[in-house]
C-alpha positions as a printed Julia matrix, in Angstrom:
204×3 Matrix{Float64}:
  -7.62  -10.03  13.21
  -9.47   -9.99  10.14
  -8.35   -7.51   7.33
  -9.35   -4.16   7.66
 -10.35   -1.68   5.24
 -10.47    2.49   5.88
 -10.33    5.05   1.91
  -7.05    4.09   0.43
  -5.58    1.51   1.98
  -5.72   -2.66   3.22
  -4.65   -3.25   7.02
  -4.63   -7.31   6.18
  -1.76  -10.26   8.49
   1.41  -11.06   6.23
   2.79  -14.2    5.07
   5.37  -15.25   3.99
   5.62  -14.65   0.73
   5.35  -10.93   1.54
   9.65  -10.63   2.31
  10.95  -10.37  -1.41
   8.54   -7.2   -1.08
   9.42   -6.0    1.95
  12.72   -5.95   2.32
  13.81   -3.05   0.67
  11.25   -0.84   2.85
  13.53   -2.93   6.45
  17.28   -2.71   4.05
  16.62    1.27   3.95
  19.01    3.43   5.91
  16.32    6.34   6.09
  13.4     4.21   7.12
  16.22    2.44   9.79
  16.32    5.74  11.56
  13.24    5.36  13.71
  12.41    2.27  13.9
  14.03   -0.48  17.16
  15.84   -3.1   14.71
  18.77   -2.77  12.25
  19.41   -2.64   9.07
  18.68   -5.58   6.63
  20.59   -7.29   4.59
  18.57   -9.71   3.35
  15.35  -10.94   2.3
  16.08  -13.54   4.61
  16.32  -11.67   7.58
  12.72  -10.02   6.71
  12.04  -13.59   7.07
  13.38  -13.91   9.77
  11.52  -11.13  12.09
   8.56  -11.78  10.27
   8.49  -14.73  11.86
   9.43  -13.78  15.44
   6.93  -10.46  14.99
   4.01  -11.51  12.81
   3.77  -15.0   12.12
   4.33  -16.59  15.23
   2.0   -14.33  16.91
  -0.66  -15.16  14.39
  -0.43  -19.65  14.77
  -1.13  -19.27  17.87
  -4.31  -16.52  17.53
  -5.54  -19.22  15.26
  -5.33  -22.23  17.68
  -7.3   -19.79  19.89
  -4.53  -17.86  22.6
  -4.88  -15.2   23.68
  -3.09  -13.02  25.95
  -3.28  -13.08  29.3
  -5.32  -10.22  29.98
  -7.5   -12.19  27.33
  -7.01   -9.05  24.61
  -5.91  -10.61  21.13
  -1.73  -11.95  20.09
  -2.48  -10.71  16.21
  -3.02   -7.41  16.08
   0.1    -6.94  13.91
  -0.74   -6.1   10.57
   0.85   -4.84   6.77
  -0.25   -1.94   5.02
  -1.56   -1.73   1.4
  -2.84    0.12  -1.03
  -6.33   -0.71  -2.05
  -7.14   -1.38  -4.72
  -9.38   -0.36  -7.54
 -11.37   -3.88  -6.68
 -11.03   -3.24  -3.57
  -8.09   -5.89  -2.51
  -4.71   -5.17  -1.17
  -2.71   -4.69  -3.65
   1.26   -2.76  -3.03
   2.85   -3.69   0.53
   3.98    0.16   1.93
   4.05   -0.11   5.56
   3.61   -2.07   8.59
   1.82   -1.08  12.1
   0.99   -3.07  14.89
   0.04   -3.14  18.7
   2.34   -5.52  20.94
   1.19   -8.8   21.66
   3.74   -9.18  25.32
   4.23   -5.63  26.94
   1.92   -4.63  29.88
   2.16   -1.39  26.93
  -0.15   -1.93  24.68
   2.02   -0.21  22.51
   1.44    0.69  18.73
   3.6     1.09  16.55
   4.31    1.56  12.54
   6.48    2.43   9.73
   5.93    3.19   5.93
   7.92    2.64   3.33
   9.89    6.08   2.14
   8.14    6.42  -1.4
   4.68    6.15   0.87
   5.96    9.23   3.76
   4.02   12.4    3.55
   0.96   11.05   1.85
  -1.82   10.9    5.55
  -1.41    6.5    5.15
   0.1     7.03   8.68
  -2.26    8.64  10.16
  -5.11    6.13   7.99
  -3.14    2.95   9.24
  -3.02    4.6   13.2
  -6.52    5.28  13.02
  -8.08    2.67  11.96
  -5.38    0.63  13.74
  -6.84    2.8   16.85
 -10.5     1.85  16.09
  -9.92   -2.32  15.85
  -7.85   -2.22  19.09
 -11.04    0.06  21.02
 -13.61   -2.65  19.09
 -11.8    -5.52  20.32
 -11.95   -4.05  24.25
  -8.31   -2.83  24.2
  -8.38   -0.07  27.82
  -5.89    2.36  26.52
  -2.96    2.17  23.57
   0.55    4.11  24.08
   2.8     5.13  21.37
   6.46    6.62  21.97
   8.4     8.18  19.41
  12.3     9.52  19.09
  11.57   13.43  20.32
  13.67   13.79  17.15
  11.03   12.53  14.84
   8.4    14.91  15.5
   6.58   14.14  11.45
   5.43   10.43  14.02
   4.52   12.72  16.89
   2.24   14.33  14.94
   0.94   11.13  13.34
  -0.33   10.26  17.41
  -1.92   13.76  17.94
  -3.88   13.88  14.25
  -5.22   10.88  15.6
  -6.44   11.83  18.67
  -3.57   10.84  21.5
  -2.58   12.66  24.04
   2.12   13.72  25.05
   1.97   12.21  28.75
   5.45   12.39  29.14
   9.85   12.28  28.27
  11.93    9.93  28.93
  15.5     9.09  28.02
  16.24    5.06  27.1
  19.04    3.66  26.0
  17.75    1.74  23.17
  17.84   -1.69  21.81
  19.19   -2.72  20.12
  20.89    0.53  18.59
  23.06    1.18  21.74
  22.12    4.43  21.85
  20.72    7.14  24.37
  17.29    8.0   22.93
  14.96   10.7   24.43
  11.18    9.51  23.99
   7.96   10.61  24.04
   5.03    8.92  25.0
   1.53    9.64  23.87
  -1.89    7.11  25.08
  -4.94    7.74  23.88
  -7.83    5.71  26.83
 -10.75    4.16  25.85
 -11.73    2.77  29.29
 -12.12    5.76  31.99
 -10.42    7.14  34.65
  -7.22    4.58  32.81
  -4.47    6.38  34.45
  -1.23    7.3   32.02
   0.75    3.68  31.83
   4.01    4.49  34.33
   6.33    1.63  33.02
   8.69    3.67  31.09
   9.43    6.58  33.54
   9.41    3.48  36.6
  12.24    2.29  34.51
  14.05    4.7   33.7
  15.3     7.85  35.4
  15.38   10.96  33.23
  11.77   11.42  32.04
   9.34   14.33  32.64
   6.66   15.84  31.36
């Protein structure tokens, strides 16, 4: 995925050099509360996270590899403030679409000081537009029912609520109720059924 610019942001690929700038966010207990990873305790944790979730997928994409369904592997971006000259400035978060699952599940997060300014809505809107452009039939996103702000971001970006489910969430090993949202780019796309099929407790 090439870099994407919005009014205030640049979405670009991560590099190894981003680990020190990303670490404060990844080690922030408050930011971590609703995210599917344990709190990072050192920059090496963040570098390992970047390798597993971003860098290896960029290498595969650059080698010409695609998902089994032909969609790109590298829909994974750092969120940066845009400098006055239009370049990528301060790194404030991430937004990505799962490269290996069937749900086309989007995740996003912002550093604490960047929250509450509309950046998440701006970044998610841009990522959804890119997903539509490259041929995704739909995109899903889930949020902990306690994370109401994340649900509002999904709604502002045109996603609609489909169902809720309870699961034993890993790696934190806690019970969580998630709300699933979806946006459809192709005609007659059904709601992704995977989470309700996997979790006995689900409802609308």
